[in-house]
Structure formats: C-alpha cells, structure tokens
mmCIF file of C-alpha atoms in Angstrom:
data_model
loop_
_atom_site.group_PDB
_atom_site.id
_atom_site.type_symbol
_atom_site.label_atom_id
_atom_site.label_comp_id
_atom_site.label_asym_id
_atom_site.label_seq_id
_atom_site.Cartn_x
_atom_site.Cartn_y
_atom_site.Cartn_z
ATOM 1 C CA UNK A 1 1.352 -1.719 8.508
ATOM 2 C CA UNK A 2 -1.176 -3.228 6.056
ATOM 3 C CA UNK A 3 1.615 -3.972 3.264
ATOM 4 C CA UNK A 4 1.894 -8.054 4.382
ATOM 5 C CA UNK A 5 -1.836 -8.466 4.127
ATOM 6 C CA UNK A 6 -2.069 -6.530 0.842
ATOM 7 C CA UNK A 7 0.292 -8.597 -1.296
ATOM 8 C CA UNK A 8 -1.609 -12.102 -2.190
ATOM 9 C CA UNK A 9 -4.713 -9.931 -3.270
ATOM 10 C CA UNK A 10 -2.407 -7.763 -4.748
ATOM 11 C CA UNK A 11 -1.192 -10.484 -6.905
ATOM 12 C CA UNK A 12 -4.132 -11.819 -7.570
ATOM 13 C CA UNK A 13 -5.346 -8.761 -9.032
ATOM 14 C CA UNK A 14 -2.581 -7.877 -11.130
ATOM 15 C CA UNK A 15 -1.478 -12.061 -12.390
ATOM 16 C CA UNK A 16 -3.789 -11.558 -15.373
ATOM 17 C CA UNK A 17 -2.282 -8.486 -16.257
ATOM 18 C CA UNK A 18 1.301 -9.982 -15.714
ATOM 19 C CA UNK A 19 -0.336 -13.278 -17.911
ATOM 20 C CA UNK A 20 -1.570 -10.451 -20.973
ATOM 21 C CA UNK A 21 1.968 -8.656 -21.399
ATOM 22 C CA UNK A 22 3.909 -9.576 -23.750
ATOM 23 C CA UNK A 23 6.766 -11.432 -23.056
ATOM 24 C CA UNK A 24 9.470 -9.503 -24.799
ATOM 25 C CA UNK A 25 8.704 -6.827 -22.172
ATOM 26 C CA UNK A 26 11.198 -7.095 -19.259
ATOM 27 C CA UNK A 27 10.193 -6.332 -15.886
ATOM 28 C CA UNK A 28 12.605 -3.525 -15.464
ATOM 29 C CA UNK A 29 11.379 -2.005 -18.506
ATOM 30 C CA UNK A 30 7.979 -1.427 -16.532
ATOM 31 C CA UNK A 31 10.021 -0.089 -13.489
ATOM 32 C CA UNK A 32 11.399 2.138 -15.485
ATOM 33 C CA UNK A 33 8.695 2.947 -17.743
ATOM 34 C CA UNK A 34 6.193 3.510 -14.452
ATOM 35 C CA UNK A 35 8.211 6.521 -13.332
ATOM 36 C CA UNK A 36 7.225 8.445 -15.861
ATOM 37 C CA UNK A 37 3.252 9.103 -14.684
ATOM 38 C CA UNK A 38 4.800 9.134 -11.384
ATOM 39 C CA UNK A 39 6.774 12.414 -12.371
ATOM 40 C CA UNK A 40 3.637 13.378 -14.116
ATOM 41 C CA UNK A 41 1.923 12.823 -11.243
ATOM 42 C CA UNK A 42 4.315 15.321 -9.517
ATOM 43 C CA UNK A 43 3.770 17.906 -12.323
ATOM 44 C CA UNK A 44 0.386 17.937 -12.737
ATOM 45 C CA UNK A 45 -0.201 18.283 -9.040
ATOM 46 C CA UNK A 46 2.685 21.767 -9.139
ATOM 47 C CA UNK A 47 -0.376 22.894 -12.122
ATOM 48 C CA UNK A 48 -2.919 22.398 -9.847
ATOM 49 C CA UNK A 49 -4.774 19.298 -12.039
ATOM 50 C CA UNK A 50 -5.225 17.461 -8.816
ATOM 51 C CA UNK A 51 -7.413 14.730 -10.507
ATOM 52 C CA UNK A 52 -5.188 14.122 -13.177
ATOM 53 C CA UNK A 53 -2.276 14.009 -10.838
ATOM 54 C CA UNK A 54 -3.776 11.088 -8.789
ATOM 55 C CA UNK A 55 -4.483 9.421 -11.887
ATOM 56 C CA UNK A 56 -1.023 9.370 -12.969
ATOM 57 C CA UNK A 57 -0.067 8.482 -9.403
ATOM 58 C CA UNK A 58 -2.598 5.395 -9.535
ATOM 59 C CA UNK A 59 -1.346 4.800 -12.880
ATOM 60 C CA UNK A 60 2.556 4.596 -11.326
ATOM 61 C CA UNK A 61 1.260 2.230 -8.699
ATOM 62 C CA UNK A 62 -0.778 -0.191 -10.731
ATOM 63 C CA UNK A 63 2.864 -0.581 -12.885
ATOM 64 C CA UNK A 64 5.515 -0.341 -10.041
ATOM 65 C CA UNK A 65 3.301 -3.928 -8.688
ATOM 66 C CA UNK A 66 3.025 -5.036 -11.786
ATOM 67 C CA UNK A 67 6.527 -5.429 -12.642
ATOM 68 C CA UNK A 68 7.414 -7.611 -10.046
ATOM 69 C CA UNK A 69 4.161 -9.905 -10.884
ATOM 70 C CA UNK A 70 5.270 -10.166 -14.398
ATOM 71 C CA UNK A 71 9.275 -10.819 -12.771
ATOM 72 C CA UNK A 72 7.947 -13.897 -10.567
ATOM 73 C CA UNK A 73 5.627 -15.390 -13.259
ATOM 74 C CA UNK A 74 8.052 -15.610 -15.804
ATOM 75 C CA UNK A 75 11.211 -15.933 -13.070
ATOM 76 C CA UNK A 76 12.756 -13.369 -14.243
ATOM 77 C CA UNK A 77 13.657 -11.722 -10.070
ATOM 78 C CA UNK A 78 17.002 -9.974 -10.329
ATOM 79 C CA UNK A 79 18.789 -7.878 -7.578
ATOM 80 C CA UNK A 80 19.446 -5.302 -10.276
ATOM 81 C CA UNK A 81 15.526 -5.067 -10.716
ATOM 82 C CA UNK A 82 14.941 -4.955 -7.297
ATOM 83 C CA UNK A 83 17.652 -2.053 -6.209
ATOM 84 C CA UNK A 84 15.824 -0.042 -9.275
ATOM 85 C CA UNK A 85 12.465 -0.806 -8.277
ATOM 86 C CA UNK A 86 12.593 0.473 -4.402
ATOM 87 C CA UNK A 87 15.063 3.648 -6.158
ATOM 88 C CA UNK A 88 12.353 4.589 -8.878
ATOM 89 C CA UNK A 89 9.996 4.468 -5.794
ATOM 90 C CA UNK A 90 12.140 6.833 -3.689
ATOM 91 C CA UNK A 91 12.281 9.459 -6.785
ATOM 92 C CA UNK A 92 8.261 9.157 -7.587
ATOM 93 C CA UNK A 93 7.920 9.647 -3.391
ATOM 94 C CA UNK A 94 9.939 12.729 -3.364
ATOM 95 C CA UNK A 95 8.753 14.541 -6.516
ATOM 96 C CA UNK A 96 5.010 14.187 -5.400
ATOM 97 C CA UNK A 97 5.171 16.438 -2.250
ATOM 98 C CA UNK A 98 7.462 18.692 -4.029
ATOM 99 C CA UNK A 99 4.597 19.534 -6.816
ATOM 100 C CA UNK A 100 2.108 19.663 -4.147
ATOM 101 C CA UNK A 101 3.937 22.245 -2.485
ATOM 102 C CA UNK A 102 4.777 23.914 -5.334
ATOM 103 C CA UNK A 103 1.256 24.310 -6.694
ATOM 104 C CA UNK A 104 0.099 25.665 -2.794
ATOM 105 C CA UNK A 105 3.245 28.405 -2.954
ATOM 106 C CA UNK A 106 3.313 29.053 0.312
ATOM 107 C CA UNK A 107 6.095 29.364 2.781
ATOM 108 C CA UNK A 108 4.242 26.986 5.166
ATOM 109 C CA UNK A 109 3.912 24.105 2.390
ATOM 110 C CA UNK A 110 7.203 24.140 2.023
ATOM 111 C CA UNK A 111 8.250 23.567 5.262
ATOM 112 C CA UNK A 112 6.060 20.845 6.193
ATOM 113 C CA UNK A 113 6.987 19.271 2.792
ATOM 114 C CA UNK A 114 10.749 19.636 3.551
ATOM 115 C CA UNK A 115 10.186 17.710 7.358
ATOM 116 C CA UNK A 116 8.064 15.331 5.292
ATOM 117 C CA UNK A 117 11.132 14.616 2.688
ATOM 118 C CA UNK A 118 13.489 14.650 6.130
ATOM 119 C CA UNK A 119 11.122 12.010 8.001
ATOM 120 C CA UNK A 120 11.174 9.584 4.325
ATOM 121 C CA UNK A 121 14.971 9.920 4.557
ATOM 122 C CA UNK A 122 15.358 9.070 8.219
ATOM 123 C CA UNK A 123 12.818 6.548 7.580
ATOM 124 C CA UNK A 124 14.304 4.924 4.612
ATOM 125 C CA UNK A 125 17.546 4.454 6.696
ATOM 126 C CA UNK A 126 15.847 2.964 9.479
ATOM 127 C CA UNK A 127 14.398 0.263 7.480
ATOM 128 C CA UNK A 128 17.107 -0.163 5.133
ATOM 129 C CA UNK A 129 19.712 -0.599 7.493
ATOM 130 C CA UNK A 130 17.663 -3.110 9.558
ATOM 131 C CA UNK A 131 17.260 -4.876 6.285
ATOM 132 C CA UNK A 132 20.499 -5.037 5.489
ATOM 133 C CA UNK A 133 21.354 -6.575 9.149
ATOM 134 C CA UNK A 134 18.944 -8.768 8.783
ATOM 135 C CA UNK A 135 20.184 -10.362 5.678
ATOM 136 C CA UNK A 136 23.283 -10.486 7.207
ATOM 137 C CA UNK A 137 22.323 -12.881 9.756
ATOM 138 C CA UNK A 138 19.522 -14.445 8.481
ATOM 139 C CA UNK A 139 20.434 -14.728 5.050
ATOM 140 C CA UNK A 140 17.921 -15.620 2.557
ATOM 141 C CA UNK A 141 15.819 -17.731 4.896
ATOM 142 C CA UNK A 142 14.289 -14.479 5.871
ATOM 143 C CA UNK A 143 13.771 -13.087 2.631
ATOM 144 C CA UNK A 144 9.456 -12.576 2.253
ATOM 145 C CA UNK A 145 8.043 -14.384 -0.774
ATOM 146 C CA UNK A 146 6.889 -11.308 -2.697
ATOM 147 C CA UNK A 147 9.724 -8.474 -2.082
ATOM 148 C CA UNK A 148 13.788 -8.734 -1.924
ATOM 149 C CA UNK A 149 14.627 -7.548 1.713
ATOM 150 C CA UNK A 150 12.774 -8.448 4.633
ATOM 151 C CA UNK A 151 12.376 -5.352 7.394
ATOM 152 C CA UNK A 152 10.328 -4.911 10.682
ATOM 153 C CA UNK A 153 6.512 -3.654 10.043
ATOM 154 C CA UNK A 154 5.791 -0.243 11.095
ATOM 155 C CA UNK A 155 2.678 2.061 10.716
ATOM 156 C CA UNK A 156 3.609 3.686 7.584
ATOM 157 C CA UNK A 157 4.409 1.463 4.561
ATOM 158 C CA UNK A 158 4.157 1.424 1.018
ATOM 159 C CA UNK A 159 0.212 0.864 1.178
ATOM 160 C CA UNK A 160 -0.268 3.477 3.605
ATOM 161 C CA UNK A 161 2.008 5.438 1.380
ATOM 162 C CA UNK A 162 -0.383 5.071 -1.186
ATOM 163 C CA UNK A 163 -3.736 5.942 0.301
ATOM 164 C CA UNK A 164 -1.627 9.358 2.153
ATOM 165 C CA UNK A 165 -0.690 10.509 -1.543
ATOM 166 C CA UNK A 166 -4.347 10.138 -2.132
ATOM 167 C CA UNK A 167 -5.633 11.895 -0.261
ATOM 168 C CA UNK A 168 -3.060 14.815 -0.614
ATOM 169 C CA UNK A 169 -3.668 14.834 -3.926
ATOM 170 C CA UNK A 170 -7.394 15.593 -3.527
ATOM 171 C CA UNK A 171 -7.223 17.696 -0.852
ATOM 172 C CA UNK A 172 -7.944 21.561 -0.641
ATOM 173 C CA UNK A 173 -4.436 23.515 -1.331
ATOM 174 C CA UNK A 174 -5.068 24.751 2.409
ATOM 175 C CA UNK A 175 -5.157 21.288 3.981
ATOM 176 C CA UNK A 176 -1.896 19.916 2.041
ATOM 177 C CA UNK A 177 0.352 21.700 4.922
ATOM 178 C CA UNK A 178 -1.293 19.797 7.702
ATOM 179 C CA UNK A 179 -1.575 16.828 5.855
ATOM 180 C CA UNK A 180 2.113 16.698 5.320
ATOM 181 C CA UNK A 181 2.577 17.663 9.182
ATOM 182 C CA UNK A 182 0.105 14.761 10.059
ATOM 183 C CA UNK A 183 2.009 12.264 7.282
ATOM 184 C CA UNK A 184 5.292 13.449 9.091
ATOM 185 C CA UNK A 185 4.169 12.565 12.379
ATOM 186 C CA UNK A 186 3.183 8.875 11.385
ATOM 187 C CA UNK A 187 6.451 8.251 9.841
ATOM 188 C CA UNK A 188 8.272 9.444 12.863
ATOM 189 C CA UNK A 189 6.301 6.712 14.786
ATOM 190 C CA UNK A 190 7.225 4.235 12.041
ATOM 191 C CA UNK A 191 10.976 5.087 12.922
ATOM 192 C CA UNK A 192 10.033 4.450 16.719
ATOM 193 C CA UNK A 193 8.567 1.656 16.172
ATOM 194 C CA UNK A 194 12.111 0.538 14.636
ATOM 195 C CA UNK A 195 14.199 1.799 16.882
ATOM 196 C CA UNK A 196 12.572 0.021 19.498
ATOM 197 C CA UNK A 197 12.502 -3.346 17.613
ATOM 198 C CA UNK A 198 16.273 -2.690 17.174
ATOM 199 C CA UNK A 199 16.888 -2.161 21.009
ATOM 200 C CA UNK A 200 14.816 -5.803 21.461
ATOM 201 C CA UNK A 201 16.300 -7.819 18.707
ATOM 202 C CA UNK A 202 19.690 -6.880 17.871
#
C-alpha cells in the first residue's frame, strides 16, 4: 500500500551506502549474501531470541534494498538479479513464520502459519500473473523506475510486509497465532483488491 511512497526516501537513505561499497561487489552478491540473516532471522526466532531475530530480519531488509541501490548507481540492473532478488525474498518470507511457529509449538501456530504461507502463495500469483500481463501489453513503458515488474497496489506489500514481521517477531508467543490470522486476513484483501482490478482492467 505504502511501497510507492517508500522508495525515493528509501533510496535516499541507502545511496551513500550503495556510494561506500566497493565496487568489485556485485549486486547479486548482496542478494544472495542478505539471505543469510534472513534464515537467521528464521532460526533465532524457532530459539525463542526474538530480539536477535528481528535484528537479523532488519539486517536482511537493509541489504535486500541495498542491492538494487548499488545495481542502479553503477547500472548494473539485470533480469537475472531481479528474478533472484523477489525469489530470495519469497524464501526469507516463508522461513520467518515457520520459526515463529516453531518456537510457539503449538498446534494452533501452526495452522494459522500454514493459511498465512497459503494466503503469500495465492497472493504471489495474483500479483505475479497481473505483472506478467501487464508487461505483455504494456511492455516496458510500464515498468516503475525503482523495481522490474509493475503490478496493481494492494494493502499488503513489501513495506507492510516488513513492519507485520516486526511486530511478530516481538510479540508474546501467545499473540503470534492471531497475528498470523490477522496478517492472513489482510493479504486475502490484497488478493481482492486484485481480483477486482482484474475484472475492471483486463
């Protein structure tokens, strides 16, 4: 929802960063190296070291926008590092609520963390699909400045991703299951919100 507004300040913040790295690093070597604290992220959360999990997971983040800073400074944009980008994304989102449930144990985490997982791959499809439509008949007139594919907005996007994981991560063991429930339920209004732009536009 927020994600358009987010990414000028969002490079703005991390351009001096991008500036600083060296420039033997390629920019798929920090998508690749940023899913490590993501799986960390997804570990330490399973052990119950909440804190340091949403380190890590701020830590993933901060890298997985870098990398595409550093790849548009130095034009350096490549499909390749795109397609790995949004897939290292995909793994760090699904390993997350699989440690949180993990560390809570019980049968009831699981579930909601298993319709959480089903509403990200619904979700996933409903975007990626549109993008790939889109494309199609736009071609790369429609493509946004600062990502590959261009999709229809919905309520839950990368930044709200973000600031959901957050929170999970913090949260009392006993809240995580509603949390994911309530997560769940905003993505499934994401993929309405979709679906209906479909039946309008295409």
């Amino acid at each position: 929802m927020i994600d358009a507004l987010g990414r000028r300040p969002k490079e703005f913040l991390l351009g001096p960063i991008a500036r600083r790295t060296p420039v033997r690093v390629h920019p798929t070597a920090i998508t690749l190296v940023a899913v490590l604290p993501g799986l960390g992220a997804a570990f330490a959360a399973a052990d119950g070291r909440h804190v340091l999990a949403l380190c890590l997971w701020i830590a993933n983040r901060v890298l997985d926008g870098l990398d595409g800073t550093v790849a548009r400074q130095r034009e350096r944009q490549s499909d390749l590092g795109a397609f790995l980008d949004i897939l290292m994304d995909f793994v760090v989102y699904a390993a997350i609520p699989i440690g949180l449930a993990a560390s809570v144990g019980t049968r009831g985490a699981w579930v909601a963390a298993t319709v959480l997982l089903a509403s990200f791959y619904v979700n996933t499809i409903s975007w990626a699909y549109l993008a790939a439509i889109l494309e199609r008949r736009e071609g790369a007139a429609r493509t946004p400045t600062y990502t590959a594919v261009t999709m229809p907005g919905g309520l839950v996007e990368g930044a709200e991703t973000i600031l959901f994981f957050c929170v999970l991560l913090l949260a009392a063991p006993s809240l995580v299951p509603t949390l994911f429930w309530v997560m769940s339920a905003c993505v499934l209004v994401t993929i309405g919100q979709r679906v209906v732009w479909a039946l309008k536009h295409l």
